[in-house]
Backbone as JSON, one array per atom type, in Angstrom:
{
  "sequence": "MAANGPLRSLDERLELRIVGRGPQAPADRLADLGSMQIALPVLAVAIGYALRQRRGIDALYAALTMAAVPALVVPLKALIDRQGPLTEAVGFYPSGHTATAMVAYFGAALLVSVRLMPVAVLLTVATGIGLLLRGYHWPLDVLASYCLGGALLLISSMGRRRSSWRTPTGCSGPS",
  "N": [[67.16, -23.86, -27.05], [66.27, -26.21, -26.05], [63.55, -25.87, -26.31], [63.15, -25.54, -28.96], [65.01, -26.44, -31.42], [68.05, -28.19, -32.46], [68.08, -30.46, -30.62], [65.51, -30.82, -30.2], [64.21, -32.15, -32.45], [65.49, -34.67, -32.3], [64.65, -35.53, -29.94], [61.84, -35.8, -30.41], [61.83, -37.74, -32.31], [62.98, -39.87, -30.8], [60.98, -40.08, -28.75], [58.57, -40.51, -30.03], [58.89, -43.15, -30.98], [58.94, -44.64, -28.49], [56.65, -43.99, -27.13], [53.61, -45.1, -25.74], [54.37, -47.71, -25.81], [54.39, -50.93, -24.42], [52.43, -52.17, -21.6], [49.82, -50.01, -20.5], [48.97, -49.43, -17.75], [50.91, -50.31, -15.99], [52.84, -48.4, -16.63], [51.75, -46.0, -16.15], [51.74, -46.35, -13.15], [54.53, -46.22, -12.64], [55.24, -43.73, -13.61], [53.77, -42.2, -11.89], [55.51, -42.49, -9.43], [57.12, -40.44, -9.25], [55.41, -38.41, -8.28], [54.22, -35.91, -5.89], [52.63, -37.03, -3.88], [53.48, -39.61, -3.54], [56.42, -39.62, -3.38], [57.29, -37.77, -1.49], [56.18, -38.57, 0.89], [57.87, -40.79, 1.34], [60.37, -39.51, 1.66], [59.74, -37.94, 3.89], [59.54, -39.93, 5.87], [62.09, -40.98, 6.12], [63.37, -38.57, 6.87], [62.25, -38.28, 9.31], [63.37, -40.59, 10.6], [66.13, -39.91, 10.44], [66.04, -37.63, 12.24], [65.45, -39.07, 14.59], [67.75, -40.47, 14.92], [69.29, -38.41, 15.82], [70.28, -36.69, 13.78], [69.94, -34.09, 12.87], [70.8, -31.93, 11.17], [71.31, -33.19, 8.7], [68.85, -33.99, 8.2], [67.63, -31.59, 7.93], [68.99, -30.36, 5.67], [68.18, -32.28, 3.71], [65.38, -31.85, 3.53], [65.35, -29.24, 2.71], [66.71, -29.42, 0.26], [64.74, -30.73, -1.2], [62.64, -28.81, -1.15], [63.94, -27.11, -2.8], [63.41, -28.14, -5.39], [60.9, -27.57, -6.49], [61.09, -24.76, -6.47], [62.94, -24.35, -8.23], [62.28, -25.79, -10.64], [59.59, -24.77, -11.45], [59.95, -22.1, -12.15], [61.91, -22.57, -14.44], [60.5, -24.13, -16.19], [58.57, -22.18, -17.0], [60.21, -20.37, -18.09], [61.48, -21.66, -20.18], [59.35, -22.71, -21.62], [58.34, -24.96, -23.14], [56.68, -27.07, -25.35], [54.83, -30.06, -24.71], [54.97, -33.61, -25.36], [52.41, -34.98, -27.46], [50.51, -33.11, -26.84], [49.17, -29.75, -26.84], [49.83, -28.08, -24.84], [52.23, -26.16, -22.91], [55.31, -25.9, -20.95], [56.75, -28.05, -20.0], [59.51, -28.57, -19.58], [62.04, -28.65, -17.25], [61.21, -32.03, -16.22], [59.24, -32.14, -13.47], [58.26, -34.2, -12.02], [60.31, -36.3, -12.31], [62.59, -34.95, -11.18], [61.5, -34.62, -8.62], [61.27, -37.37, -7.83], [63.91, -38.24, -7.98], [65.41, -36.64, -6.01], [63.85, -37.15, -3.63], [64.04, -40.01, -3.43], [66.78, -40.54, -3.58], [67.67, -38.76, -1.48], [66.34, -39.93, 0.65], [67.58, -42.44, 0.82], [70.28, -41.7, 1.37], [69.86, -40.57, 3.88], [68.89, -42.96, 5.44], [70.34, -45.28, 4.65], [73.08, -45.93, 2.83], [73.14, -48.35, 1.46], [70.65, -48.57, 0.32], [70.86, -47.18, -1.97], [70.97, -48.41, -4.65], [68.01, -48.98, -4.81], [67.01, -46.45, -4.74], [68.14, -45.54, -7.32], [66.7, -47.28, -9.02], [63.99, -46.63, -8.58], [64.04, -43.92, -9.31], [64.94, -44.13, -12.07], [62.73, -45.65, -12.96], [60.57, -43.94, -12.77], [61.28, -41.95, -14.73], [61.18, -43.68, -17.03], [58.35, -44.55, -17.0], [57.11, -42.03, -17.43], [57.97, -41.33, -19.93], [57.16, -43.54, -21.48], [54.39, -43.11, -21.19], [53.9, -40.76, -22.57], [54.18, -38.45, -21.26], [56.35, -36.64, -21.18], [59.14, -35.53, -22.85], [62.24, -37.18, -23.78], [64.38, -35.53, -23.24], [63.41, -33.78, -21.36], [63.32, -35.56, -19.07], [65.89, -36.31, -18.93], [67.14, -33.79, -18.37], [66.11, -33.33, -15.92], [67.22, -35.27, -14.33], [69.88, -34.43, -14.38], [69.59, -31.99, -13.04], [68.49, -32.78, -10.53], [70.63, -34.36, -9.67], [72.49, -32.43, -9.44], [71.47, -30.85, -7.32], [71.58, -32.58, -5.34], [74.29, -33.0, -5.13], [75.2, -30.46, -4.29], [73.72, -30.32, -1.74], [74.81, -32.36, -0.37], [77.42, -31.52, -0.14], [77.06, -29.16, 1.26], [76.15, -30.71, 3.72], [78.64, -31.91, 4.48], [80.38, -29.9, 4.84], [78.98, -28.71, 7.06], [79.5, -30.84, 9.03], [82.24, -30.56, 9.4], [82.52, -28.88, 11.49], [83.17, -28.19, 15.05], [81.82, -29.43, 17.98], [81.76, -27.08, 19.55], [81.16, -25.12, 17.66], [83.11, -23.96, 16.42], [85.46, -23.69, 13.5], [86.89, -26.59, 12.01], [89.94, -28.23, 11.64], [92.48, -25.99, 10.16]],
  "CA": [[67.67, -25.06, -27.6], [65.4, -27.32, -25.59], [62.07, -25.54, -26.76], [63.16, -25.44, -30.5], [66.28, -26.68, -31.84], [68.42, -29.56, -32.88], [67.74, -31.49, -29.77], [64.09, -31.08, -30.12], [63.87, -33.09, -33.45], [66.03, -36.06, -31.86], [63.62, -35.84, -28.77], [60.65, -36.08, -31.05], [62.04, -39.05, -33.02], [63.02, -40.97, -29.64], [59.77, -40.29, -27.83], [57.44, -41.12, -30.83], [59.23, -44.55, -31.05], [58.52, -45.28, -27.29], [55.35, -43.69, -26.33], [52.51, -46.15, -25.8], [54.89, -49.15, -25.73], [54.13, -51.8, -23.05], [51.24, -51.96, -20.86], [49.72, -48.58, -19.91], [48.74, -49.37, -16.25], [52.29, -50.29, -15.25], [53.66, -47.26, -17.1], [51.21, -45.12, -15.27], [52.31, -46.45, -11.91], [55.84, -45.85, -12.72], [55.18, -42.29, -13.78], [53.42, -41.64, -10.38], [56.63, -42.69, -8.38], [57.48, -39.0, -8.98], [54.36, -37.53, -7.67], [54.31, -35.56, -4.51], [51.79, -37.83, -3.0], [54.24, -40.85, -3.26], [57.88, -39.4, -3.23], [57.31, -36.78, -0.34], [56.1, -39.33, 2.15], [59.18, -41.57, 1.48], [61.33, -38.8, 2.17], [59.36, -37.56, 5.16], [59.91, -41.02, 6.77], [63.55, -40.84, 6.22], [63.72, -37.27, 7.56], [61.8, -38.74, 10.67], [64.33, -41.63, 10.92], [67.33, -39.2, 10.67], [65.67, -36.96, 13.38], [65.5, -39.95, 15.78], [69.17, -40.8, 15.01], [69.83, -37.14, 16.15], [70.93, -36.18, 12.67], [68.89, -33.02, 12.4], [71.38, -31.2, 10.04], [71.18, -34.03, 7.64], [67.44, -33.98, 7.85], [67.46, -30.14, 7.36], [69.48, -30.35, 4.23], [67.23, -33.08, 2.78], [64.07, -31.07, 3.36], [65.85, -27.85, 1.83], [66.95, -29.97, -1.12], [63.36, -31.12, -1.83], [62.12, -27.52, -1.31], [64.53, -26.22, -4.05], [62.95, -28.75, -6.65], [59.79, -26.69, -7.18], [61.69, -23.44, -6.54], [63.8, -24.23, -9.46], [61.54, -26.36, -11.76], [58.58, -24.01, -11.79], [60.51, -20.88, -13.15], [62.51, -23.05, -15.66], [59.33, -24.49, -17.0], [57.89, -20.95, -17.46], [61.17, -19.65, -18.86], [61.68, -22.33, -21.22], [58.05, -22.79, -22.22], [58.5, -26.13, -24.14], [55.54, -27.86, -25.52], [54.92, -31.47, -24.31], [54.44, -34.51, -26.48], [50.89, -35.52, -27.4], [49.71, -31.97, -26.16], [49.53, -28.29, -27.33], [50.28, -27.25, -23.7], [53.52, -25.84, -22.76], [55.7, -25.91, -19.67], [57.16, -29.4, -19.77], [60.93, -28.77, -19.59], [62.29, -29.91, -17.03], [60.28, -32.8, -15.68], [59.12, -32.0, -11.99], [58.21, -35.66, -11.47], [61.76, -36.86, -12.37], [63.49, -34.15, -10.19], [61.06, -35.07, -7.26], [61.71, -38.72, -7.54], [65.43, -38.24, -7.66], [65.72, -35.83, -4.81], [63.2, -37.69, -2.54], [64.54, -41.42, -3.27], [68.25, -40.48, -3.24], [67.9, -38.2, -0.25], [65.85, -40.88, 1.58], [68.73, -43.48, 0.95], [71.37, -40.96, 2.01], [69.45, -40.41, 5.32], [68.67, -44.11, 6.11], [71.53, -46.14, 4.52], [73.58, -46.0, 1.42], [72.85, -49.73, 0.87], [69.48, -48.34, -0.36], [71.02, -46.54, -3.24], [70.34, -49.15, -5.81], [66.57, -48.8, -4.99], [66.87, -45.09, -5.25], [68.31, -45.4, -8.65], [65.76, -48.03, -9.72], [62.81, -45.83, -8.65], [64.22, -42.74, -10.17], [64.77, -44.46, -13.53], [61.41, -46.2, -13.34], [59.66, -42.83, -12.98], [61.33, -41.34, -16.02], [60.61, -44.57, -18.18], [56.91, -44.37, -16.99], [56.75, -40.55, -17.99], [58.36, -41.5, -21.38], [56.08, -44.41, -22.08], [52.91, -42.51, -21.32], [54.03, -39.53, -23.53], [54.03, -37.1, -20.48], [57.47, -35.82, -21.21], [60.07, -35.74, -23.82], [63.51, -37.61, -23.11], [65.32, -34.44, -22.86], [62.82, -33.27, -20.13], [63.73, -36.35, -18.12], [67.35, -36.28, -18.73], [67.42, -32.44, -17.75], [65.75, -33.48, -14.46], [68.27, -36.14, -13.74], [70.97, -33.41, -14.08], [69.18, -30.92, -11.87], [68.51, -33.54, -9.28], [72.13, -34.62, -9.29], [73.2, -31.13, -8.87], [70.92, -30.45, -6.02], [71.81, -33.55, -4.24], [75.67, -32.67, -4.85], [75.24, -29.23, -3.48], [73.19, -30.6, -0.53], [75.89, -33.19, 0.23], [78.7, -30.54, 0.16], [76.56, -28.58, 2.54], [76.28, -31.55, 5.03], [79.9, -32.36, 4.72], [80.79, -28.69, 5.44], [78.7, -28.58, 8.52], [80.18, -31.85, 9.77], [83.63, -30.24, 9.71], [82.49, -28.03, 12.71], [83.32, -28.96, 16.15], [80.63, -29.23, 18.9], [81.62, -25.69, 20.05], [80.67, -24.32, 16.55], [84.34, -23.37, 15.75], [85.91, -24.56, 12.5], [87.69, -27.63, 12.31], [91.44, -27.92, 11.27], [92.69, -25.22, 9.01]],
  "C": [[66.86, -26.25, -27.3], [63.93, -27.17, -26.06], [62.12, -25.82, -28.35], [64.61, -25.45, -30.78], [66.75, -27.97, -32.32], [68.05, -30.64, -31.99], [66.23, -31.71, -29.79], [63.52, -32.1, -31.25], [64.32, -34.52, -32.88], [65.03, -36.38, -30.71], [62.37, -36.35, -29.27], [60.73, -37.62, -31.66], [62.02, -40.21, -31.85], [61.6, -41.12, -29.15], [58.66, -40.97, -28.68], [57.68, -42.61, -30.93], [58.92, -45.32, -29.77], [57.25, -45.19, -26.66], [54.34, -44.73, -26.69], [53.06, -47.52, -25.86], [54.67, -49.7, -24.39], [52.78, -51.38, -22.53], [51.04, -50.62, -20.22], [49.51, -48.65, -18.34], [50.08, -49.35, -15.52], [53.07, -49.0, -15.44], [53.09, -46.04, -16.2], [51.57, -45.16, -13.63], [53.73, -46.05, -11.65], [56.02, -44.37, -12.86], [54.8, -41.66, -12.42], [54.38, -41.83, -9.35], [57.11, -41.38, -8.25], [56.59, -37.97, -8.5], [54.65, -37.05, -6.29], [53.8, -36.45, -3.43], [52.58, -39.13, -2.55], [55.62, -40.58, -2.73], [57.94, -38.69, -1.86], [57.1, -37.73, 0.96], [57.29, -40.26, 2.49], [60.21, -40.8, 2.18], [61.13, -38.32, 3.58], [59.76, -38.66, 6.29], [61.23, -41.04, 7.05], [63.94, -39.68, 6.95], [63.36, -37.76, 9.14], [62.84, -39.78, 11.28], [65.57, -40.87, 11.34], [67.22, -38.37, 12.03], [65.82, -37.79, 14.62], [66.89, -40.41, 16.0], [69.93, -39.51, 15.47], [70.79, -36.61, 15.11], [70.2, -35.06, 12.05], [69.55, -32.1, 11.27], [71.15, -31.93, 8.77], [69.68, -34.0, 7.22], [66.98, -32.49, 7.29], [67.79, -29.97, 5.9], [68.6, -31.22, 3.33], [65.94, -32.47, 2.51], [64.23, -29.81, 2.52], [66.06, -28.1, 0.36], [65.67, -30.15, -1.78], [62.58, -29.75, -2.01], [62.6, -26.8, -2.53], [64.12, -26.91, -5.29], [61.88, -27.85, -7.22], [60.25, -25.33, -7.42], [62.45, -23.19, -7.84], [63.0, -24.76, -10.85], [60.36, -25.53, -12.35], [58.94, -22.9, -12.67], [61.18, -21.43, -14.47], [61.36, -23.5, -16.62], [58.58, -23.18, -17.74], [58.98, -20.27, -18.32], [61.39, -20.45, -20.27], [60.54, -22.56, -22.23], [57.9, -23.79, -23.44], [57.08, -26.83, -24.22], [55.74, -29.3, -25.14], [54.64, -32.32, -25.43], [52.96, -34.8, -26.2], [49.89, -34.28, -26.84], [49.99, -30.68, -27.0], [50.06, -27.55, -26.1], [51.77, -27.09, -23.55], [53.9, -25.95, -21.13], [56.08, -27.34, -19.16], [58.61, -29.61, -19.38], [61.3, -27.91, -18.28], [61.15, -30.77, -16.49], [60.26, -32.64, -14.02], [58.96, -33.43, -11.28], [59.57, -36.28, -11.31], [62.56, -36.19, -11.14], [62.92, -34.65, -8.81], [61.43, -36.34, -6.9], [63.17, -38.83, -7.23], [65.87, -37.77, -6.43], [65.16, -36.7, -3.63], [63.85, -39.05, -2.26], [66.0, -41.44, -2.81], [68.49, -39.84, -1.87], [67.39, -39.11, 0.94], [66.96, -42.05, 1.76], [69.96, -42.98, 1.59], [71.03, -40.99, 3.54], [69.34, -41.87, 6.06], [69.85, -45.03, 5.91], [71.86, -46.12, 3.1], [73.43, -47.26, 0.77], [71.52, -49.53, 0.08], [69.62, -47.61, -1.81], [70.7, -47.12, -4.37], [68.77, -49.06, -5.83], [66.34, -47.45, -5.31], [66.97, -44.91, -6.68], [67.13, -46.21, -9.63], [64.37, -47.2, -9.75], [62.86, -44.56, -9.35], [64.14, -43.01, -11.71], [63.49, -45.06, -14.02], [60.46, -44.99, -13.54], [59.95, -42.18, -14.33], [60.91, -42.35, -17.19], [58.99, -44.46, -18.23], [56.42, -43.02, -17.65], [56.94, -40.73, -19.39], [57.24, -42.36, -22.13], [54.68, -43.92, -22.13], [52.9, -41.24, -22.11], [53.73, -38.38, -22.65], [55.24, -36.18, -20.77], [58.4, -36.47, -22.48], [61.3, -36.27, -23.07], [64.25, -36.61, -22.55], [64.77, -33.78, -21.44], [63.33, -34.09, -18.91], [65.21, -36.23, -17.77], [67.75, -34.86, -17.92], [67.25, -32.56, -16.2], [66.79, -34.28, -13.68], [69.55, -35.24, -13.43], [70.72, -32.56, -12.93], [69.11, -31.71, -10.53], [69.73, -33.85, -8.75], [72.79, -33.51, -8.74], [72.76, -30.69, -7.61], [71.48, -31.32, -4.94], [73.4, -33.29, -4.06], [75.88, -31.53, -4.03], [74.76, -29.52, -1.86], [74.28, -31.43, 0.26], [77.15, -32.5, 0.71], [78.36, -29.73, 1.34], [76.69, -29.33, 3.77], [77.61, -31.81, 5.23], [80.59, -31.18, 5.41], [80.34, -28.48, 6.78], [79.17, -29.74, 9.37], [81.71, -31.55, 10.11], [83.7, -29.29, 10.9], [82.73, -28.93, 13.99], [82.13, -28.67, 16.96], [80.52, -27.75, 19.42], [81.26, -24.67, 19.01], [82.01, -23.7, 15.87], [84.77, -24.2, 14.6], [86.75, -25.56, 12.9], [89.13, -27.27, 11.83], [91.51, -26.97, 10.02], [93.9, -25.57, 8.23]]
}
């Protein structure tokens, strides 16, 4: 359905109306916010902060959640085999940059302070906008990655909460 179907024509109509809009240099910078070279160091600093705060489990879950991004995105791209905008190449669905940005920035905010959540939202949305303006992804690619990133963060937070239910002796909390 994402590669060829009713959503593709909607995607094409939307993308072709927005691609190339606005100044290209800022759009490039926004798209780059989802690159490993930018997003991963942000998360790494937050993981380091969590470790200094003796929150090793939280740091571990954040790292595992980030590791899950390419572990899921790469096979999905191969399986769905969707052509990208402005190219004949395939493997564009879902957007790895968007999922990376979401997991890195939201993960960092969760590790450092939930007051940083608006910054995480801004950086994640900016990444998606940059990718669309540059014509690197279809809108559905970006939307799917928001969903994937959200699901990964939800699963990670459930795992963190579950681990916090344990007492220092390793026994389960109240039954």
